[in-house]
Short mmCIF file of C-alpha atoms in Angstrom, two decimals:
data_model
loop_
_atom_site.label_atom_id
_atom_site.label_comp_id
_atom_site.label_asym_id
_atom_site.label_seq_id
_atom_site.Cartn_x
_atom_site.Cartn_y
_atom_site.Cartn_z
CA MET A 40 -29.67 -2.27 -12.82
CA THR A 41 -28.17 -5.22 -14.46
CA ASP A 42 -25.09 -3.12 -15.41
CA ARG A 43 -24.68 -2.03 -11.82
CA LEU A 44 -25.10 -5.60 -10.38
CA ASP A 45 -22.35 -6.64 -12.90
CA ALA A 46 -20.29 -3.89 -11.72
CA LEU A 47 -20.58 -4.93 -8.16
CA VAL A 48 -20.27 -8.49 -8.66
CA ASP A 49 -16.94 -7.84 -10.87
CA TRP A 50 -15.58 -5.52 -8.02
CA PHE A 51 -16.11 -8.06 -5.27
CA ARG A 52 -14.61 -10.86 -7.24
CA HIS A 53 -11.46 -8.66 -8.19
CA SER A 54 -11.13 -7.43 -4.69
CA SER A 55 -11.38 -10.95 -2.93
CA PRO A 56 -7.57 -11.53 -3.15
CA PHE A 57 -6.87 -8.42 -1.20
CA ILE A 58 -9.57 -9.19 1.38
CA HIS A 59 -7.93 -12.50 2.08
CA ALA A 60 -4.51 -11.14 2.24
CA HIS A 61 -5.66 -8.29 4.70
CA ARG A 62 -7.44 -10.41 7.17
CA GLY A 63 -5.86 -10.22 10.36
CA ARG A 64 -3.41 -7.67 9.65
CA THR A 65 -2.81 -4.55 11.71
CA PHE A 66 -3.06 -1.24 10.09
CA VAL A 67 -2.49 2.20 11.73
CA VAL A 68 -4.49 5.10 10.20
CA SER A 69 -3.48 8.70 10.76
CA VAL A 70 -6.05 11.55 9.89
CA GLY A 71 -6.05 15.16 10.49
CA GLY A 72 -8.67 16.92 12.46
CA GLU A 73 -9.77 18.39 9.28
CA ALA A 74 -11.87 15.32 8.44
CA LEU A 75 -14.22 16.46 11.21
CA THR A 76 -14.64 19.93 9.89
CA ASP A 77 -15.94 19.37 6.17
CA GLY A 78 -18.32 16.63 6.34
CA THR A 79 -16.23 13.65 5.25
CA ALA A 80 -15.87 12.12 8.44
CA ALA A 81 -19.09 9.77 8.33
CA ALA A 82 -17.65 8.34 5.09
CA LEU A 83 -14.16 7.72 6.59
CA VAL A 84 -15.90 6.01 9.45
CA HIS A 85 -18.20 3.95 7.27
CA ASP A 86 -15.01 2.61 5.44
CA LEU A 87 -13.08 1.93 8.66
CA ALA A 88 -15.99 -0.04 10.02
CA LEU A 89 -16.00 -1.91 6.71
CA LEU A 90 -12.36 -2.76 7.27
CA ASN A 91 -12.91 -3.89 10.83
CA GLY A 92 -15.75 -6.10 9.51
CA LEU A 93 -13.39 -7.71 7.03
CA GLY A 94 -11.13 -8.83 9.82
CA ILE A 95 -8.44 -5.94 9.84
CA ARG A 96 -7.24 -4.95 13.02
CA LEU A 97 -7.31 -1.15 13.18
CA VAL A 98 -5.61 1.76 15.19
CA LEU A 99 -6.88 5.12 14.37
CA VAL A 100 -4.88 8.31 15.34
CA PRO A 101 -6.88 11.43 14.75
CA GLY A 102 -5.46 14.90 14.83
CA ALA A 103 -7.01 17.96 16.17
CA ARG A 104 -4.95 20.93 14.88
CA PRO A 105 -7.91 22.85 13.37
CA GLN A 106 -10.02 22.19 16.65
CA ILE A 107 -6.98 23.49 18.95
CA ASP A 108 -6.62 26.72 16.66
CA GLU A 109 -10.46 27.12 16.83
CA ARG A 110 -10.43 27.24 20.50
CA LEU A 111 -7.33 29.39 20.81
CA ASN A 112 -8.86 32.01 18.54
CA ALA A 113 -12.07 31.91 20.52
CA ARG A 114 -10.24 32.96 23.78
CA GLY A 115 -7.97 35.48 21.80
CA ALA A 116 -4.82 33.31 22.69
CA ALA A 117 -1.71 33.48 20.50
CA ILE A 118 -1.10 30.68 18.15
CA ARG A 119 2.54 30.39 18.46
CA TYR A 120 5.03 28.26 16.25
CA VAL A 121 8.83 28.14 16.09
CA ASN A 122 10.72 26.26 13.47
CA GLY A 123 7.50 24.53 12.50
CA LEU A 124 6.59 23.32 15.91
CA ARG A 125 3.83 24.45 18.42
CA VAL A 126 4.69 26.18 21.65
CA THR A 127 2.15 24.88 24.06
CA ASP A 128 1.75 27.13 27.14
CA ALA A 129 -0.70 26.54 29.91
CA GLU A 130 -3.58 28.26 28.17
CA ALA A 131 -2.67 26.35 24.84
CA LEU A 132 -2.70 23.05 26.75
CA GLY A 133 -6.22 23.70 27.87
CA CYS A 134 -7.46 24.21 24.41
CA VAL A 135 -5.56 21.05 23.42
CA VAL A 136 -7.12 18.94 26.06
CA ASP A 137 -10.53 20.17 25.14
CA ALA A 138 -10.04 19.85 21.42
CA VAL A 139 -8.63 16.43 21.66
CA GLY A 140 -11.47 15.21 23.95
CA SER A 141 -14.15 16.67 21.51
CA VAL A 142 -12.58 14.82 18.65
CA ARG A 143 -12.43 11.63 20.49
CA LEU A 144 -16.04 11.87 21.39
CA ALA A 145 -16.89 12.99 17.96
CA ILE A 146 -15.39 9.83 16.57
CA GLU A 147 -16.66 7.60 19.15
CA ALA A 148 -20.27 8.92 18.31
CA LEU A 149 -19.77 8.34 14.55
CA PHE A 150 -18.85 4.75 15.22
CA SER A 151 -21.81 4.25 17.47
CA MET A 152 -24.34 5.20 14.73
CA GLY A 153 -26.43 2.26 13.63
CA LEU A 154 -29.31 3.74 11.73
CA ALA A 155 -31.39 1.11 9.53
CA ASN A 156 -30.62 3.02 6.27
CA SER A 157 -26.97 3.64 6.72
CA PRO A 158 -23.90 1.60 6.19
CA MET A 159 -23.48 1.36 10.07
CA ALA A 160 -26.75 -0.63 10.29
CA GLY A 161 -26.48 -3.64 12.67
CA LEU A 162 -22.62 -2.85 13.64
CA ARG A 163 -21.52 -3.48 17.20
CA LEU A 164 -17.94 -2.12 16.97
CA GLN A 165 -16.25 -1.19 20.36
CA VAL A 166 -13.97 1.59 20.16
CA ALA A 167 -11.16 1.38 22.81
CA SER A 168 -9.23 4.49 23.99
CA GLY A 169 -6.88 4.97 26.88
CA ASN A 170 -3.40 5.97 28.34
CA PHE A 171 -1.46 4.08 25.62
CA VAL A 172 1.18 6.90 25.22
CA THR A 173 3.79 7.95 27.67
CA ALA A 174 5.21 11.34 26.47
CA ARG A 175 8.29 13.59 27.58
CA PRO A 176 8.80 17.23 26.90
CA LEU A 177 10.43 18.46 23.85
CA GLY A 178 12.44 20.61 25.90
CA VAL A 179 14.47 23.69 25.04
CA ARG A 180 15.80 23.54 21.52
CA ASP A 181 17.92 26.34 19.94
CA GLY A 182 17.17 28.58 23.03
CA ILE A 183 13.24 27.94 22.67
CA ASP A 184 11.40 26.20 25.48
CA TYR A 185 8.42 24.44 23.84
CA LEU A 186 6.92 24.03 27.25
CA GLN A 187 4.02 21.51 27.06
CA THR A 188 4.79 20.23 23.46
CA GLY A 189 6.01 16.91 23.82
CA GLU A 190 7.21 13.70 21.99
CA VAL A 191 6.37 10.04 22.32
CA ARG A 192 8.52 8.25 24.82
CA ARG A 193 6.58 4.89 24.81
CA VAL A 194 3.68 3.27 23.33
CA ASP A 195 1.98 0.52 25.35
CA THR A 196 1.69 -2.14 22.68
CA ALA A 197 0.82 -4.91 24.93
CA ALA A 198 -2.39 -3.02 26.05
CA ILE A 199 -3.07 -2.09 22.45
CA ARG A 200 -2.77 -5.44 21.35
CA GLN A 201 -5.20 -6.89 23.88
CA ARG A 202 -7.80 -4.30 22.66
CA LEU A 203 -7.27 -5.55 19.15
CA ASP A 204 -7.43 -9.10 20.12
CA ASP A 205 -10.94 -8.36 21.63
CA GLY A 206 -12.01 -7.20 18.17
CA ALA A 207 -11.96 -3.44 19.23
CA LEU A 208 -10.83 -0.57 17.06
CA VAL A 209 -8.16 1.15 18.99
CA LEU A 210 -8.38 5.09 19.14
CA MET A 211 -5.14 6.94 20.09
CA SER A 212 -5.08 10.71 20.70
CA PRO A 213 -2.11 13.04 20.25
CA LEU A 214 -1.98 13.66 23.96
CA GLY A 215 0.42 12.05 26.37
CA VAL A 216 1.21 11.77 29.93
CA SER A 217 4.58 11.72 31.56
CA PRO A 218 5.41 9.49 34.45
CA THR A 219 5.18 12.54 36.72
CA GLY A 220 1.52 13.19 35.64
CA GLU A 221 2.20 16.09 33.23
CA GLN A 222 0.19 16.37 30.04
CA PHE A 223 1.89 17.00 26.71
CA ASN A 224 0.70 18.03 23.37
CA LEU A 225 1.72 15.56 20.67
CA TYR A 226 1.67 15.44 16.93
CA ALA A 227 -0.77 12.91 15.88
CA GLU A 228 1.48 11.80 13.08
CA ASP A 229 4.31 10.94 15.34
CA VAL A 230 2.10 9.05 17.68
CA ALA A 231 1.06 6.86 14.57
CA VAL A 232 4.56 6.19 13.58
CA ALA A 233 5.47 5.25 17.02
CA ALA A 234 2.30 3.04 17.34
CA ALA A 235 3.10 1.32 13.86
CA ARG A 236 6.87 0.86 14.84
CA GLY A 237 5.76 -0.56 18.38
CA LEU A 238 3.14 -2.75 17.01
CA GLN A 239 5.18 -3.76 14.01
CA ALA A 240 2.14 -2.91 11.93
CA ASP A 241 1.53 -4.40 8.60
CA LYS A 242 0.59 -1.00 7.21
CA LEU A 243 0.68 2.71 8.18
CA LEU A 244 -1.65 4.67 6.33
CA PHE A 245 -1.40 8.59 6.20
CA LEU A 246 -4.45 10.59 4.98
CA HIS A 247 -2.89 13.77 4.05
CA GLU A 248 -4.45 17.19 2.90
CA GLY A 249 -3.99 18.56 -0.58
CA GLU A 250 -2.90 16.68 -3.69
CA GLY A 251 -0.55 13.61 -3.71
CA LEU A 252 3.11 12.87 -4.91
CA VAL A 253 3.72 13.37 -8.47
CA THR A 254 6.74 13.33 -10.80
CA ALA A 255 8.27 16.19 -12.61
CA ALA A 256 5.96 15.41 -15.42
CA GLY A 257 2.84 15.56 -13.16
CA THR A 258 2.10 11.98 -13.17
CA PRO A 259 1.13 10.09 -9.93
CA LEU A 260 4.06 8.53 -7.87
CA GLY A 261 2.46 4.99 -7.33
CA GLU A 262 5.32 3.69 -5.37
CA LEU A 263 8.68 4.70 -3.83
CA THR A 264 11.40 2.88 -1.99
CA VAL A 265 12.75 4.71 1.20
CA GLU A 266 15.92 5.49 -0.69
CA GLU A 267 13.99 7.02 -3.76
CA ALA A 268 11.91 8.73 -1.31
CA ARG A 269 14.97 10.21 0.45
CA GLU A 270 16.72 11.24 -2.70
CA ARG A 271 13.56 13.13 -3.87
CA PHE A 272 12.38 14.71 -0.75
CA GLU A 273 15.35 15.11 1.77
CA PRO A 274 16.06 17.27 3.55
CA ALA A 275 12.41 16.89 4.50
CA THR A 276 11.80 16.85 8.17
CA PRO A 277 9.08 16.14 10.45
CA THR A 278 8.46 19.83 10.67
CA ALA A 279 8.31 20.33 6.74
CA GLU A 280 5.02 21.37 5.03
CA PRO A 281 2.98 19.98 3.79
CA LEU A 282 3.40 16.58 2.25
CA GLY A 283 7.52 16.62 2.92
CA ALA A 284 6.46 15.98 6.67
CA GLN A 285 4.60 12.70 5.71
CA VAL A 286 7.43 11.74 3.57
CA ALA A 287 9.79 11.98 6.45
CA ARG A 288 7.60 10.22 8.75
CA ALA A 289 6.99 7.35 6.06
CA ILE A 290 10.86 6.95 5.89
CA ALA A 291 11.18 6.84 9.66
CA ALA A 292 8.30 4.25 9.94
CA CYS A 293 9.80 2.04 7.25
CA ARG A 294 13.36 2.33 9.00
CA GLY A 295 11.69 1.21 12.12
CA GLY A 296 10.34 -2.06 10.50
CA VAL A 297 6.90 -0.81 8.88
CA PRO A 298 6.94 -2.66 5.69
CA ARG A 299 4.47 -0.48 4.01
CA VAL A 300 3.43 3.14 4.41
CA HIS A 301 0.60 4.66 2.31
CA LEU A 302 0.35 8.26 1.53
CA LEU A 303 -3.35 8.93 0.53
CA PRO A 304 -5.40 12.11 -0.27
CA ARG A 305 -7.89 12.56 2.22
CA ARG A 306 -10.39 14.31 0.30
CA ARG A 307 -10.74 11.74 -2.29
CA ASP A 308 -13.82 9.67 -1.21
CA GLY A 309 -13.04 6.02 -0.43
CA ALA A 310 -9.30 6.58 -0.74
CA ILE A 311 -8.66 3.87 1.81
CA LEU A 312 -10.74 1.24 -0.10
CA GLY A 313 -9.33 2.12 -3.36
CA GLU A 314 -5.86 1.69 -2.04
CA LEU A 315 -6.38 -1.58 -0.51
CA PHE A 316 -8.66 -3.20 -2.61
CA THR A 317 -7.34 -2.40 -6.27
CA ARG A 318 -4.38 -3.37 -7.92
CA ASP A 319 -2.90 -0.02 -8.62
CA GLY A 320 -4.29 1.93 -5.63
CA VAL A 321 -5.06 5.47 -5.43
CA GLY A 322 -1.95 7.04 -3.47
CA THR A 323 1.88 6.59 -2.81
CA LEU A 324 3.31 3.44 -1.37
CA ILE A 325 6.73 3.94 0.45
CA THR A 326 8.46 0.61 1.40
CA PRO A 327 12.07 -0.24 2.60
CA ARG A 328 14.41 -1.13 -0.25
CA ALA A 329 13.60 -4.54 -0.99
CA PHE A 330 15.68 -7.44 -1.41
CA GLU A 331 13.80 -8.16 -4.90
CA ARG A 332 12.75 -5.76 -7.56
CA LEU A 333 10.93 -6.21 -10.78
CA ARG A 334 12.88 -4.37 -13.70
CA ALA A 335 13.14 -4.45 -17.49
CA ALA A 336 15.89 -6.93 -18.49
CA SER A 337 19.05 -6.02 -20.13
CA VAL A 338 21.70 -7.84 -21.97
CA GLU A 339 23.68 -8.37 -18.87
CA ASP A 340 20.80 -10.47 -17.61
CA ILE A 341 21.05 -13.03 -20.50
CA SER A 342 23.25 -15.20 -18.69
CA GLY A 343 21.18 -15.40 -15.49
CA ILE A 344 17.83 -16.03 -17.61
CA LEU A 345 19.60 -18.94 -19.60
CA ALA A 346 20.60 -20.42 -16.35
CA LEU A 347 17.15 -20.07 -15.10
CA ILE A 348 15.32 -21.67 -18.11
CA ALA A 349 17.78 -24.38 -18.78
CA PRO A 350 16.18 -27.03 -16.57
CA LEU A 351 12.80 -26.39 -18.09
CA GLU A 352 14.21 -26.47 -21.61
CA ASP A 353 15.88 -29.93 -20.76
CA ASP A 354 12.53 -31.50 -19.63
CA GLY A 355 10.58 -30.05 -22.65
CA THR A 356 8.61 -27.44 -20.62
CA LEU A 357 10.04 -24.55 -22.53
CA VAL A 358 10.92 -24.33 -26.17
CA ARG A 359 14.72 -24.02 -26.31
CA ARG A 360 16.02 -20.48 -26.70
CA THR A 361 19.68 -19.90 -27.99
CA ARG A 362 21.71 -16.95 -26.55
CA GLU A 363 21.42 -15.16 -30.01
CA ARG A 364 17.54 -15.44 -29.77
CA LEU A 365 17.50 -13.96 -26.39
CA GLU A 366 19.73 -11.12 -27.47
CA THR A 367 17.24 -10.26 -29.97
CA GLU A 368 14.14 -10.49 -27.66
CA ILE A 369 15.71 -9.04 -24.35
CA GLY A 370 13.63 -5.75 -24.68
CA ASP A 371 10.61 -8.17 -24.07
CA PHE A 372 11.66 -9.45 -20.94
CA THR A 373 11.10 -8.47 -17.23
CA VAL A 374 13.25 -10.00 -14.63
CA MET A 375 13.02 -10.26 -10.80
CA GLU A 376 16.33 -9.57 -9.18
CA ARG A 377 17.39 -10.59 -5.81
CA GLU A 378 20.48 -9.44 -4.26
CA GLY A 379 21.95 -9.39 -7.72
CA THR A 380 20.71 -12.61 -8.96
CA VAL A 381 17.79 -13.22 -11.52
CA VAL A 382 15.14 -15.41 -9.62
CA ALA A 383 12.32 -15.11 -12.09
CA CYS A 384 11.72 -13.87 -15.64
CA ALA A 385 8.93 -13.40 -18.12
CA ALA A 386 8.42 -12.08 -21.65
CA LEU A 387 5.65 -9.84 -23.10
CA HIS A 388 5.90 -10.37 -27.02
CA ARG A 389 3.46 -8.00 -28.92
CA ILE A 390 1.70 -9.68 -31.75
CA ALA A 391 2.14 -7.64 -34.97
CA ASP A 392 -0.72 -5.85 -36.54
CA THR A 393 -3.04 -6.66 -33.64
CA ALA A 394 -4.05 -5.22 -30.14
CA ALA A 395 -2.98 -8.56 -28.46
CA ALA A 396 0.25 -9.83 -26.85
CA GLU A 397 1.67 -13.05 -25.69
CA ILE A 398 3.10 -13.89 -22.41
CA ALA A 399 6.13 -16.37 -22.81
CA CYS A 400 8.93 -17.73 -20.71
CA LEU A 401 7.41 -17.37 -17.36
CA VAL A 402 9.98 -18.77 -14.85
CA VAL A 403 10.51 -18.79 -11.11
CA HIS A 404 13.61 -20.34 -9.62
CA PRO A 405 12.50 -23.56 -7.78
CA GLY A 406 13.79 -22.04 -4.50
CA TYR A 407 11.65 -18.99 -4.81
CA ARG A 408 8.26 -20.64 -5.77
CA ASP A 409 6.25 -20.01 -2.60
CA GLY A 410 6.26 -16.23 -2.36
CA HIS A 411 3.65 -15.37 -5.22
CA ARG A 412 6.40 -14.14 -7.50
CA GLY A 413 4.91 -15.62 -10.62
CA ARG A 414 1.77 -13.55 -10.05
CA GLN A 415 3.87 -10.51 -9.35
CA LEU A 416 5.47 -10.95 -12.52
CA LEU A 417 2.29 -11.64 -14.45
CA GLU A 418 0.53 -8.66 -12.91
CA ARG A 419 3.61 -6.29 -13.95
CA LEU A 420 3.31 -7.59 -17.55
CA GLU A 421 -0.35 -7.09 -17.57
CA ARG A 422 0.17 -3.57 -16.57
CA ASP A 423 2.74 -3.12 -19.48
CA ALA A 424 0.36 -4.75 -21.91
CA VAL A 425 -2.33 -2.34 -20.91
CA ALA A 426 0.03 0.71 -20.97
CA ALA A 427 0.93 -0.46 -24.58
CA GLY A 428 -2.72 -0.46 -25.70
CA CYS A 429 -3.12 -4.34 -25.67
CA GLU A 430 -6.60 -5.41 -25.32
CA ALA A 431 -5.87 -9.20 -24.97
CA LEU A 432 -3.28 -11.56 -23.74
CA PHE A 433 -2.44 -15.07 -24.93
CA VAL A 434 -0.31 -17.63 -23.39
CA LEU A 435 0.67 -21.23 -24.77
CA THR A 436 1.59 -23.86 -22.23
CA THR A 437 1.98 -27.56 -21.96
CA ARG A 438 2.18 -27.81 -18.06
CA THR A 439 0.82 -24.60 -16.41
CA ALA A 440 -2.55 -24.32 -17.83
CA HIS A 441 -4.26 -24.43 -14.29
CA TRP A 442 -2.07 -21.97 -12.84
CA PHE A 443 -2.85 -19.40 -15.59
CA ARG A 444 -6.60 -20.21 -15.20
CA GLU A 445 -6.30 -19.34 -11.69
CA GLN A 446 -4.87 -15.93 -12.75
CA GLY A 447 -7.96 -15.18 -14.94
CA PHE A 448 -6.89 -16.93 -18.24
CA ALA A 449 -9.56 -18.90 -20.01
CA PRO A 450 -9.00 -21.84 -22.33
CA THR A 451 -9.58 -21.17 -26.00
CA GLU A 452 -8.84 -22.77 -29.43
CA VAL A 453 -5.82 -22.47 -31.46
CA GLU A 454 -8.00 -20.78 -34.00
CA SER A 455 -8.55 -17.96 -31.75
CA LEU A 456 -4.91 -16.97 -31.97
CA PRO A 457 -4.04 -13.86 -34.25
CA ALA A 458 -3.19 -15.19 -37.59
CA GLY A 459 0.56 -13.93 -37.12
CA ARG A 460 0.92 -16.12 -34.21
CA ARG A 461 -1.30 -19.05 -35.21
CA ALA A 462 1.15 -19.62 -38.24
CA PHE A 463 4.04 -20.43 -35.86
CA TYR A 464 1.93 -22.68 -33.58
CA ASN A 465 3.82 -25.93 -33.31
CA LEU A 466 1.47 -28.79 -33.74
CA ALA A 467 4.01 -31.39 -32.34
CA ARG A 468 4.13 -29.81 -28.89
CA GLY A 469 0.14 -29.45 -28.56
CA SER A 470 0.47 -26.43 -26.33
CA LYS A 471 -2.89 -25.45 -24.86
CA VAL A 472 -3.88 -21.82 -25.55
CA LEU A 473 -5.42 -19.45 -23.08
CA ALA A 474 -6.57 -15.93 -23.36
CA LYS A 475 -7.51 -13.08 -21.14
CA ALA A 476 -9.15 -9.81 -22.06
CA LEU A 477 -7.57 -6.67 -20.76
CA GLY A 478 -9.29 -3.34 -19.62
#
């Protein structure tokens, strides 16, 4: 029992920065109709309700593809696709309307449950749905008339924002109506992209079927820029299958102003919580090419690092480093580059014959100290240290001890330094020693 409580308390404490960061943000979540067919929908709804309770503004866009196919099969009607797009005739449209309605009612029912022994106990969450999407026909393409298959023409973002302001979770269906009153079958993923772009959502989360993106070596791809995603997966299109379509839509969302798109494996229980409230996440994050990037330093960065650290060397905050010393240590440095300029740097020095390392020379340019860049650098070095097999980090500082304590370091004695590092401790500087366990 004590171990379970300790694990719970530890998780809450480590997730609190993410809770604060996400409060008041708008997230659009896209999930396929498969979630209602395999018994996982209740857990997903519980997680979404938790996010709503933490102050996150949610728009949910569920698909209904398996439900539509089930109804078509029951009627003995043809399921017709051309170039990866469904051709929706009058009979198919009836199945679409029926399926979409059943999905909406099933989700509303799940959000309405409040049994005393369930995660929904005491919840009073309103689910708002409506005619938020104006559609138009896909038309005739390459000689094929797609009939009542349509595409998003406009999303009523003002109405959606009003429902979100009222504290409701907004439920959007993959069904749209034209100004002439015609109904059109839409792709739920396209509705999600249009909603995220129109709302300028902070995040768009795609819960996809199957496994996630991996490298050629089979390791998970944790993060991609739009350019990297384009180079890896184009010519992926919205009709590509299976994951290429999501990548194409992620690229379109980012280019439309959505800063972060997450691709998450739906069948992994708690995937959304793992992605949003842990440092490394569980899926793939796709972002527009940033003005800033963290990368390993090279010899070409030495001049930029020297210019960055010189003022702190002059006032005694940092020990002076010569160009020659930097050349020998450059492999230990990580820099943050903004439009070709080094705006922050830090070094991770392994301590010989130990499972420990030292954080040194962590500097952020004065003009860029209001964007948590120091914390980003530190988090990167901590990940590098863990990957290198380190079990502890040390830092020696004369003026920033409180900042490091805020990042989880604890004061310790000089005697706790590994012998190899303690031998070079400068008594005249009187640096404070702080340590942090990894793992």
